[in-house]
Amino acid sequence: MQSCEISSDSTDDPLSSGLHPHRQPRIVVIGAGLAGLAATKFLLENGFTDVTVLEASDHIGGRVKSVHHGGTTLELGATWIHGANGNPVYHLAEENGLLEHTTDGERSVGRISLYAKNGVAHYQTNAGRRIPKDLVEEFSDLYNEVYELTQEFFQNGKPVCAESQNSVGVFTRDVVRKKIMVDPDDSEIIKKLKLSMLQQYLKVESCESSSPSMDEVSLSEFGEWTEIPGAHYVIPEGFMKIVELLAQDIPSHTICLGKPVRHIHWNYSAQHQEVIAKNSDNNHNDNNYGGQSREEPFSLGRPVCVECEDEEWITADHVIVTASLGVLKQNHEAMFSPSLPEDKVLAIERLGISTTNKIFLEFEEPFWSPECNSIQFVWEDEAQLEQLAYPEELWYKKICSFDVLYPPERYGYMLSGWICGQEALYMERCDDETVAEICTDLLRRFTGNPDIPKPRHVLRSSWGSNPYIQGSYSFTRVGSSGADCERLSMPLPYANSTKAPPLQVLFAGEATHRKYYSTTHGALLSGQREATRLMDMYQDLHKAETTTPNI
């Protein structure tokens, strides 16, 4: 059983003033992803010394997972720095030389950033034919025109018509289809091809949004997500370098790995604490456990107690919860005592999260032409489908594309496939051999080349079945709004609970950032936001205590 080392250093720091003037506040951070590490780093840099990080898995990084393969690094999780100007992740990478070897092809300026790069996307049909480049460009212009319309509902306060069901997918499919069908210059064959391409574009968009289907994404809220100006950057040495930079100045004893949390007890009254304190032996050491595996719950007036899966109890003044939205959806009822307020529960239930997975295929030699940057799968028989959902045995039909990883000098001959939604979970249940065979059959079918060999290596992500993640990243589902992100981020107890110690449970993570949800910079900023909230409170308390009243 692992016992976390709890530090309680100097009491001279001004931040030790306030609620407990004779000691430092104890802060527990749950999760060592970008949000948790950013919060911890900020707290330590600003004078808090009694900080402990509890990480359920055996490694730090959360949804960042860089895997070394041969002489290169593959990203099973976060891949891009989205935008530069004012992006803290970009500035961290730039200041530490992580972008020096990023090639021009790894600085994508395209809106859809699934390895967008120089070269030409090959749109292939399930009949093994390539759709002409000029036809693809013509359809792409139409799709992007309608995409811009989807942004106007939030940005310009445009009312949503009932026919759209407030759904990005329903609206996009309806408007694009109408525009295609009224074009007098297109033959029926061309119209069918364009309708089929529409379905493929919506699959790509779903992977971008990490939604099961764009039908589930809220049209009225779609435009609130804010894109930071600048390109999308790949870090050649791996996104894990960002994690390491955040963690490098955090003492190793501060982070407890393999430490899943079972329960967070919060908002216990002072009277309740006094009763327990009187019944305790009063002989435990507040500074460390001295080898003991359990600290007496709710002792020493701390209003929060974190109960770990290994039966260890850790009391705290404040807990910053950075669990993913997927984990909160699954576990919030069992995780918090008392239960979360109803409006926070509703926010958790309304917001969406799904799984986007990657499938890396490594080949001995390329079967694609030098100018090909991706192979996009267009199913001609899906032109009129209303729902892009498939039974388990047809999970592969949700794979939208395979992108070519550039440059080959770094990656070799590597493709990266994309799949999302329930079908991504079906894929996770298959073994590598089955995935390799199915993907090879798909590539042969769509390229019309029956001689494509099986890949020599397969590597894939499995975010949906990871019990400590349960999904890739969040989106505003139909019926939710940015206000739900803000409700999720509100600390407990709420400010109107005047008798309870403030800021007992704080919430961070990408899903709590109203403008930057789903991004690494959103996660990082959310961690800094909650650490700042604590710092501001203690500084205000210190000022109040040291101000001499006028007599």
XYZ file of C-alpha atoms in Angstrom:
551
model
C 0.000 0.000 0.000
C 1.416 3.357 -0.966
C 1.311 6.105 1.628
C 1.595 9.601 0.221
C 4.142 11.892 1.793
C 2.322 15.014 2.929
C 4.552 18.011 3.410
C 3.859 20.928 5.694
C 6.764 23.311 5.506
C 7.335 26.876 6.701
C 4.454 28.748 8.250
C 6.050 32.109 7.575
C 4.681 32.546 4.088
C 1.849 35.088 3.897
C -0.282 32.486 2.163
C -0.415 30.564 5.426
C -2.605 33.346 6.805
C -6.353 33.227 6.471
C -8.540 30.273 7.351
C -5.798 28.564 9.365
C -3.292 31.234 10.402
C -0.814 28.802 12.003
C -0.133 26.500 9.074
C -0.077 26.206 5.328
C -3.341 25.179 3.671
C -3.221 21.604 2.471
C -4.229 21.193 -1.170
C -4.852 17.882 -2.928
C -4.886 17.836 -6.728
C -6.659 14.856 -8.270
C -5.130 13.994 -11.640
C -1.661 14.589 -13.117
C -2.727 15.613 -16.612
C -2.109 19.069 -18.031
C -4.712 20.733 -15.800
C -3.484 19.087 -12.605
C 0.190 19.709 -13.322
C -0.452 23.333 -14.334
C -2.369 23.944 -11.098
C 0.332 22.290 -9.001
C 3.152 24.167 -10.695
C 1.378 27.487 -10.192
C 0.626 26.795 -6.524
C 4.212 25.815 -5.720
C 5.591 28.843 -7.548
C 3.333 31.122 -5.517
C 4.237 29.995 -2.028
C 1.969 27.036 -1.328
C 4.101 24.184 0.002
C 1.596 21.569 1.208
C 0.404 20.250 -2.152
C -0.162 16.590 -3.082
C -1.109 15.195 -6.492
C -3.031 11.908 -6.673
C -2.824 10.199 -10.082
C -4.814 7.017 -10.649
C -2.640 5.624 -13.459
C 1.032 4.680 -13.348
C 2.172 7.737 -15.328
C 1.634 11.475 -15.586
C 0.187 13.207 -18.643
C -3.490 12.271 -18.669
C -4.681 12.355 -22.262
C -1.158 13.061 -23.529
C 0.525 9.811 -24.531
C 3.641 9.955 -26.703
C 4.993 6.542 -27.713
C 8.506 6.013 -29.021
C 8.473 3.752 -32.049
C 11.733 3.047 -33.811
C 13.386 6.406 -34.282
C 10.225 8.471 -34.049
C 7.457 9.494 -31.656
C 3.792 8.729 -32.247
C 0.972 10.517 -30.451
C -1.824 8.307 -29.163
C -3.366 11.328 -27.470
C -2.923 15.085 -27.839
C -1.052 15.895 -31.056
C -1.339 19.565 -32.012
C -0.721 22.909 -30.441
C -3.805 24.683 -31.768
C -2.816 28.266 -32.532
C 0.115 30.376 -31.422
C -0.795 33.915 -30.396
C -1.424 33.842 -26.666
C -1.475 30.050 -26.475
C 0.434 29.076 -23.291
C 1.245 25.630 -24.688
C 2.764 27.185 -27.817
C 4.838 29.633 -25.806
C 6.050 26.857 -23.522
C 7.111 24.805 -26.541
C 8.695 27.732 -28.376
C 10.638 28.993 -25.359
C 12.093 25.532 -24.768
C 13.093 24.786 -28.352
C 10.497 22.072 -28.960
C 9.459 23.484 -32.360
C 12.937 23.895 -33.866
C 12.583 20.734 -35.958
C 8.907 21.152 -36.802
C 8.669 21.086 -40.598
C 6.499 23.318 -42.755
C 4.224 20.325 -43.323
C 3.727 20.081 -39.562
C 2.507 23.680 -39.351
C -1.009 23.192 -40.598
C -3.169 26.257 -41.196
C -6.188 24.246 -42.290
C -9.405 24.340 -40.274
C -9.674 20.560 -40.112
C -6.370 19.620 -38.575
C -6.209 15.854 -38.952
C -2.612 15.956 -40.157
C -3.467 18.576 -42.826
C -0.278 19.285 -44.727
C 1.238 19.862 -48.124
C 0.132 17.470 -50.821
C -3.208 16.261 -52.095
C -5.946 14.337 -50.314
C -7.072 11.317 -52.335
C -10.827 10.832 -52.045
C -11.471 7.206 -52.927
C -14.829 5.468 -53.263
C -15.651 1.986 -52.057
C -15.677 0.973 -55.741
C -11.944 1.670 -55.879
C -12.177 4.897 -57.892
C -10.558 8.212 -57.087
C -12.838 11.242 -57.177
C -11.332 13.935 -59.458
C -9.457 16.655 -57.621
C -11.503 19.503 -59.147
C -14.747 17.854 -58.003
C -13.367 17.479 -54.482
C -12.358 21.146 -54.412
C -15.770 22.200 -55.685
C -17.517 20.215 -52.964
C -15.065 21.398 -50.316
C -15.876 25.017 -51.124
C -19.576 24.281 -50.737
C -19.088 22.459 -47.442
C -16.920 25.219 -45.985
C -19.485 27.807 -47.021
C -22.127 25.964 -45.010
C -19.688 25.442 -42.138
C -19.366 29.219 -41.867
C -23.144 29.399 -41.571
C -23.028 27.065 -38.556
C -20.795 29.584 -36.764
C -23.260 32.442 -37.187
C -25.913 31.110 -34.844
C -23.809 31.723 -31.751
C -21.557 34.495 -33.002
C -24.353 36.637 -34.433
C -27.181 35.518 -32.168
C -28.998 34.060 -35.153
C -32.147 32.094 -34.202
C -32.118 28.356 -34.871
C -34.941 27.012 -37.029
C -36.950 24.084 -35.710
C -36.120 21.928 -38.751
C -32.456 21.815 -37.751
C -33.314 20.296 -34.333
C -30.506 22.581 -33.087
C -28.066 20.050 -34.543
C -24.927 20.869 -36.545
C -25.225 17.578 -38.410
C -28.908 17.905 -39.273
C -28.488 21.523 -40.366
C -25.352 20.874 -42.427
C -26.747 17.790 -44.125
C -29.996 19.546 -44.993
C -28.454 22.754 -46.384
C -25.669 21.029 -48.330
C -28.061 18.471 -49.813
C -30.427 21.187 -50.992
C -27.598 23.129 -52.618
C -26.354 19.985 -54.349
C -29.767 18.956 -55.649
C -30.598 22.363 -57.166
C -27.312 22.665 -59.077
C -28.355 22.475 -62.761
C -24.812 21.777 -63.996
C -24.308 18.470 -62.181
C -25.373 15.080 -63.443
C -27.108 12.607 -61.140
C -23.848 10.687 -60.818
C -21.966 13.804 -59.705
C -24.717 14.722 -57.273
C -24.543 11.264 -55.714
C -20.779 11.561 -55.355
C -21.124 14.917 -53.635
C -23.797 13.569 -51.309
C -21.453 10.705 -50.413
C -18.599 13.123 -49.795
C -20.858 15.049 -47.439
C -21.164 11.986 -45.229
C -17.390 11.526 -45.229
C -16.833 15.171 -44.268
C -19.274 14.788 -41.374
C -17.317 11.742 -40.156
C -14.118 13.808 -40.184
C -15.922 16.609 -38.364
C -17.093 14.105 -35.731
C -13.504 13.001 -35.118
C -12.544 16.662 -34.773
C -15.341 17.259 -32.257
C -14.967 13.877 -30.544
C -18.698 13.378 -30.897
C -20.449 10.143 -31.917
C -22.099 12.116 -34.725
C -22.337 15.771 -35.684
C -26.068 15.286 -35.189
C -25.341 15.425 -31.439
C -23.418 18.724 -31.567
C -25.378 21.846 -30.636
C -25.881 24.243 -33.539
C -26.687 27.230 -31.336
C -23.449 26.765 -29.328
C -21.081 25.528 -32.048
C -19.607 28.948 -32.723
C -18.589 29.666 -29.124
C -15.517 27.441 -29.301
C -12.723 29.909 -29.955
C -9.786 29.260 -32.252
C -6.516 30.889 -31.254
C -4.914 32.624 -34.272
C -1.961 30.883 -35.858
C -1.081 27.482 -37.213
C -1.497 24.014 -35.686
C 1.925 22.727 -34.615
C 3.236 19.195 -34.146
C 6.034 18.677 -31.598
C 8.509 16.239 -33.224
C 9.911 15.013 -29.881
C 6.417 14.348 -28.613
C 3.700 16.271 -26.771
C 4.892 14.531 -23.630
C 7.698 17.118 -23.570
C 5.093 19.711 -22.559
C 4.028 17.457 -19.683
C 7.645 17.037 -18.605
C 8.208 20.800 -18.659
C 5.205 21.350 -16.386
C 6.370 18.617 -14.020
C 10.107 19.303 -13.936
C 10.027 21.654 -10.927
C 7.432 19.667 -8.991
C 9.183 17.570 -6.304
C 8.853 13.862 -7.043
C 7.321 13.128 -3.632
C 4.479 15.529 -4.435
C 3.031 13.225 -7.131
C 1.590 9.876 -6.028
C 1.122 7.495 -8.979
C -1.189 4.498 -8.970
C -3.409 6.317 -6.479
C -7.045 6.201 -7.640
C -9.572 8.106 -5.533
C -12.720 6.391 -4.330
C -14.528 9.215 -2.545
C -14.318 12.920 -1.780
C -15.972 13.870 1.520
C -16.587 17.612 1.601
C -18.500 20.315 3.464
C -18.429 18.708 6.867
C -19.573 21.125 9.563
C -17.270 22.373 12.273
C -19.521 20.660 14.833
C -19.159 17.326 13.039
C -15.399 17.726 12.967
C -15.298 18.528 16.683
C -17.261 15.396 17.549
C -14.874 13.218 15.580
C -11.855 15.050 16.954
C -12.991 14.415 20.572
C -13.382 10.722 19.839
C -9.981 10.392 18.229
C -6.754 9.578 20.018
C -5.347 13.005 19.073
C -1.935 11.443 18.638
C -1.383 11.625 14.919
C 1.265 13.767 13.305
C -0.127 16.512 11.060
C 3.121 16.812 9.097
C 3.371 13.222 7.867
C 2.002 9.778 8.477
C 5.062 8.279 10.105
C 4.423 5.094 8.169
C 0.713 4.971 8.942
C -1.567 4.222 6.023
C -4.539 6.230 7.236
C -5.054 9.727 8.587
C -8.008 10.281 10.905
C -10.797 11.685 8.682
C -11.889 15.269 9.233
C -9.339 15.877 11.952
C -7.611 19.171 12.588
C -10.516 21.143 11.261
C -9.871 20.404 7.592
C -13.218 20.403 5.746
C -12.373 17.836 3.046
C -11.190 14.256 3.151
C -10.061 12.265 0.133
C -10.613 8.531 0.467
C -8.314 6.537 -1.827
C -8.899 3.083 -3.271
C -6.021 1.697 -1.174
C -7.924 2.724 2.010
C -5.710 5.734 2.724
C -7.503 8.893 3.843
C -6.015 12.316 3.199
C -7.515 15.415 4.779
C -7.293 18.741 2.985
C -8.421 22.322 3.014
C -8.937 22.274 -0.753
C -9.181 19.636 -3.468
C -8.782 20.431 -7.166
C -10.587 17.775 -9.223
C -9.271 17.443 -12.789
C -11.044 14.196 -13.683
C -12.295 13.986 -17.263
C -15.936 14.633 -18.097
C -16.203 10.929 -18.952
C -15.097 9.933 -15.462
C -17.449 12.478 -13.867
C -20.377 11.178 -15.924
C -19.658 7.620 -14.818
C -18.641 8.179 -11.208
C -19.935 11.475 -9.811
C -22.709 9.844 -7.765
C -20.279 7.561 -5.946
C -17.394 10.028 -5.927
C -18.801 12.924 -3.902
C -20.350 13.049 -0.438
C -22.535 14.976 -0.082
C -23.711 14.643 -3.675
C -22.975 17.383 -6.142
C -25.575 20.157 -6.435
C -28.304 19.436 -8.955
C -27.248 22.145 -11.404
C -23.696 20.781 -11.537
C -25.017 17.248 -12.084
C -27.211 18.515 -14.920
C -24.217 20.251 -16.499
C -22.244 16.991 -16.365
C -25.148 15.109 -17.920
C -25.846 17.674 -20.659
C -22.281 18.211 -21.895
C -20.982 15.628 -24.335
C -17.850 13.518 -24.528
C -17.056 10.672 -26.866
C -14.051 8.701 -28.054
C -11.778 9.541 -30.965
C -9.107 6.915 -31.586
C -6.105 6.699 -33.893
C -4.912 3.620 -35.741
C -1.263 3.753 -36.834
C -0.212 1.392 -39.621
C 3.474 1.042 -40.508
C 4.448 -0.337 -43.920
C 7.741 -1.541 -45.375
C 7.226 0.602 -48.476
C 4.626 3.218 -49.465
C 1.829 2.091 -51.758
C 0.616 5.685 -52.081
C 1.979 8.250 -54.531
C 4.459 10.899 -53.308
C 1.948 13.762 -53.501
C -0.769 11.860 -51.580
C -1.220 13.232 -48.052
C -4.272 11.174 -47.090
C -6.707 8.517 -48.255
C -10.303 9.560 -47.574
C -12.971 6.836 -47.543
C -16.160 7.777 -49.430
C -18.915 5.161 -49.290
C -21.136 5.719 -52.328
C -23.964 3.687 -50.790
C -24.238 6.160 -47.892
C -25.332 9.157 -49.953
C -28.865 9.224 -48.530
C -28.222 7.938 -45.015
C -29.590 10.017 -42.157
C -27.632 8.333 -39.357
C -23.953 7.396 -39.581
C -24.045 4.687 -36.927
C -23.126 1.050 -37.482
C -23.559 -2.337 -35.799
C -20.491 -3.777 -34.100
C -19.512 -6.022 -37.007
C -19.400 -2.985 -39.331
C -17.406 -0.706 -37.000
C -14.785 -0.129 -39.719
C -17.253 1.916 -41.791
C -16.797 4.749 -39.288
C -13.084 5.094 -40.177
C -13.079 8.346 -42.096
C -9.528 8.424 -43.452
C -5.898 7.422 -43.223
C -3.420 10.285 -43.184
C 0.164 10.029 -44.345
C 2.603 11.070 -41.635
C 5.175 13.513 -42.972
C 8.110 13.739 -43.312
C 8.987 10.091 -44.142
C 12.547 10.745 -42.971
C 11.094 10.960 -39.460
C 8.123 8.622 -39.540
C 9.021 6.071 -42.194
C 6.000 4.848 -44.134
C 3.241 5.404 -41.634
C -0.499 5.985 -41.929
C -2.764 7.302 -39.173
C -6.426 6.310 -39.292
C -9.290 8.033 -37.461
C -12.426 6.604 -35.905
C -14.866 8.009 -33.340
C -18.027 7.285 -31.413
C -19.357 3.892 -30.386
C -17.534 2.340 -33.325
C -14.233 3.437 -31.766
C -15.170 1.392 -28.698
C -15.973 -1.586 -30.917
C -12.505 -1.233 -32.453
C -10.918 -1.242 -29.001
C -12.392 -4.695 -28.362
C -10.610 -6.193 -31.390
C -7.061 -7.543 -31.270
C -4.256 -6.011 -33.333
C -4.335 -8.771 -35.919
C -8.034 -8.262 -36.619
C -7.597 -4.475 -36.907
C -4.630 -4.950 -39.265
C -6.608 -7.307 -41.518
C -9.708 -5.111 -41.633
C -7.719 -1.931 -42.352
C -5.718 -3.674 -45.074
C -8.938 -4.875 -46.724
C -10.313 -1.325 -46.566
C -7.216 0.172 -48.167
C -7.233 -2.453 -50.929
C -10.913 -1.889 -51.599
C -10.827 1.909 -51.704
C -7.597 2.275 -53.655
C -8.450 -0.528 -56.075
C -5.037 -2.044 -55.376
C -5.369 -5.704 -54.299
C -1.612 -6.039 -53.746
C -1.335 -3.746 -50.726
C 0.493 -5.801 -48.074
C -0.517 -6.036 -44.461
C 1.239 -3.465 -42.270
C 4.277 -4.687 -40.409
C 3.160 -2.921 -37.241
C -0.110 -1.671 -35.726
C -0.431 0.804 -32.866
C -3.715 2.293 -31.685
C -5.268 4.282 -28.882
C -8.027 3.082 -26.561
C -9.305 6.129 -24.703
C -12.873 4.908 -24.361
C -12.054 1.774 -22.349
C -9.430 3.477 -20.180
C -11.191 3.524 -16.783
C -9.365 6.688 -15.705
C -10.211 8.654 -18.887
C -13.416 7.254 -20.494
C -13.403 9.352 -23.650
C -11.215 11.738 -25.595
C -12.509 15.268 -25.046
C -15.713 17.205 -24.592
C -18.181 18.941 -26.912
C -21.354 20.985 -26.462
C -24.082 18.475 -27.056
C -27.571 19.431 -28.203
C -29.296 20.795 -25.104
C -26.077 22.009 -23.486
C -24.300 25.342 -23.652
C -21.162 27.144 -22.608
C -22.959 27.968 -19.385
C -22.708 24.269 -18.501
C -18.908 24.481 -18.764
C -19.051 27.349 -16.304
C -21.375 25.473 -13.943
C -18.983 22.551 -14.034
C -16.086 24.841 -13.140
C -17.794 26.488 -10.132
C -16.111 25.584 -6.826
C -17.971 23.983 -3.935
C -19.573 24.999 -1.709
C -21.237 27.759 -3.668
C -20.595 31.300 -2.480
C -23.999 31.602 -0.836
C -23.041 28.850 1.627
C -21.588 31.472 3.942
C -21.069 29.273 7.015
C -18.968 26.666 5.205
C -15.235 27.059 4.532
C -14.888 28.342 0.947
C -13.273 26.684 -2.064
C -13.308 23.155 -0.663
C -13.685 21.420 -4.027
C -12.508 23.095 -7.227
C -12.862 21.771 -10.769
C -10.421 21.998 -13.685
C -9.872 20.218 -17.002
C -10.624 20.979 -20.635
C -14.374 20.455 -20.201
C -14.486 23.317 -17.675
C -13.175 25.941 -20.124
C -16.022 27.692 -21.910
C -14.058 28.892 -24.959
C -11.239 26.365 -25.216
C -12.900 23.068 -24.262
C -11.407 20.007 -25.985
C -7.903 21.540 -26.189
C -4.622 21.180 -24.336
C -4.410 24.926 -23.779
C -7.925 24.867 -22.351
C -6.827 22.189 -19.877
C -3.663 24.071 -18.895
C -5.459 27.381 -18.474
C -8.183 25.773 -16.371
C -5.599 24.423 -13.934
C -3.988 27.840 -13.639
C -7.441 29.384 -13.181
C -8.245 27.269 -10.110
C -4.790 27.758 -8.587
C -5.210 31.504 -9.062
C -8.603 31.309 -7.374
C -6.961 29.859 -4.268
C -4.071 32.311 -4.330
C -6.433 35.271 -4.616
C -8.511 34.055 -1.701
C -5.538 33.691 0.635
C -4.067 37.004 -0.418
C -7.413 38.706 0.272
C -7.632 37.031 3.674
C -4.094 38.076 4.495
C -4.840 41.685 3.539
C -7.962 41.655 5.685
C -6.044 40.350 8.699
C -3.155 42.781 8.363
C -5.240 45.889 7.739
C -5.473 48.057 10.850
C -8.992 49.414 11.276
C -9.387 53.159 11.586
C -10.525 54.189 15.058
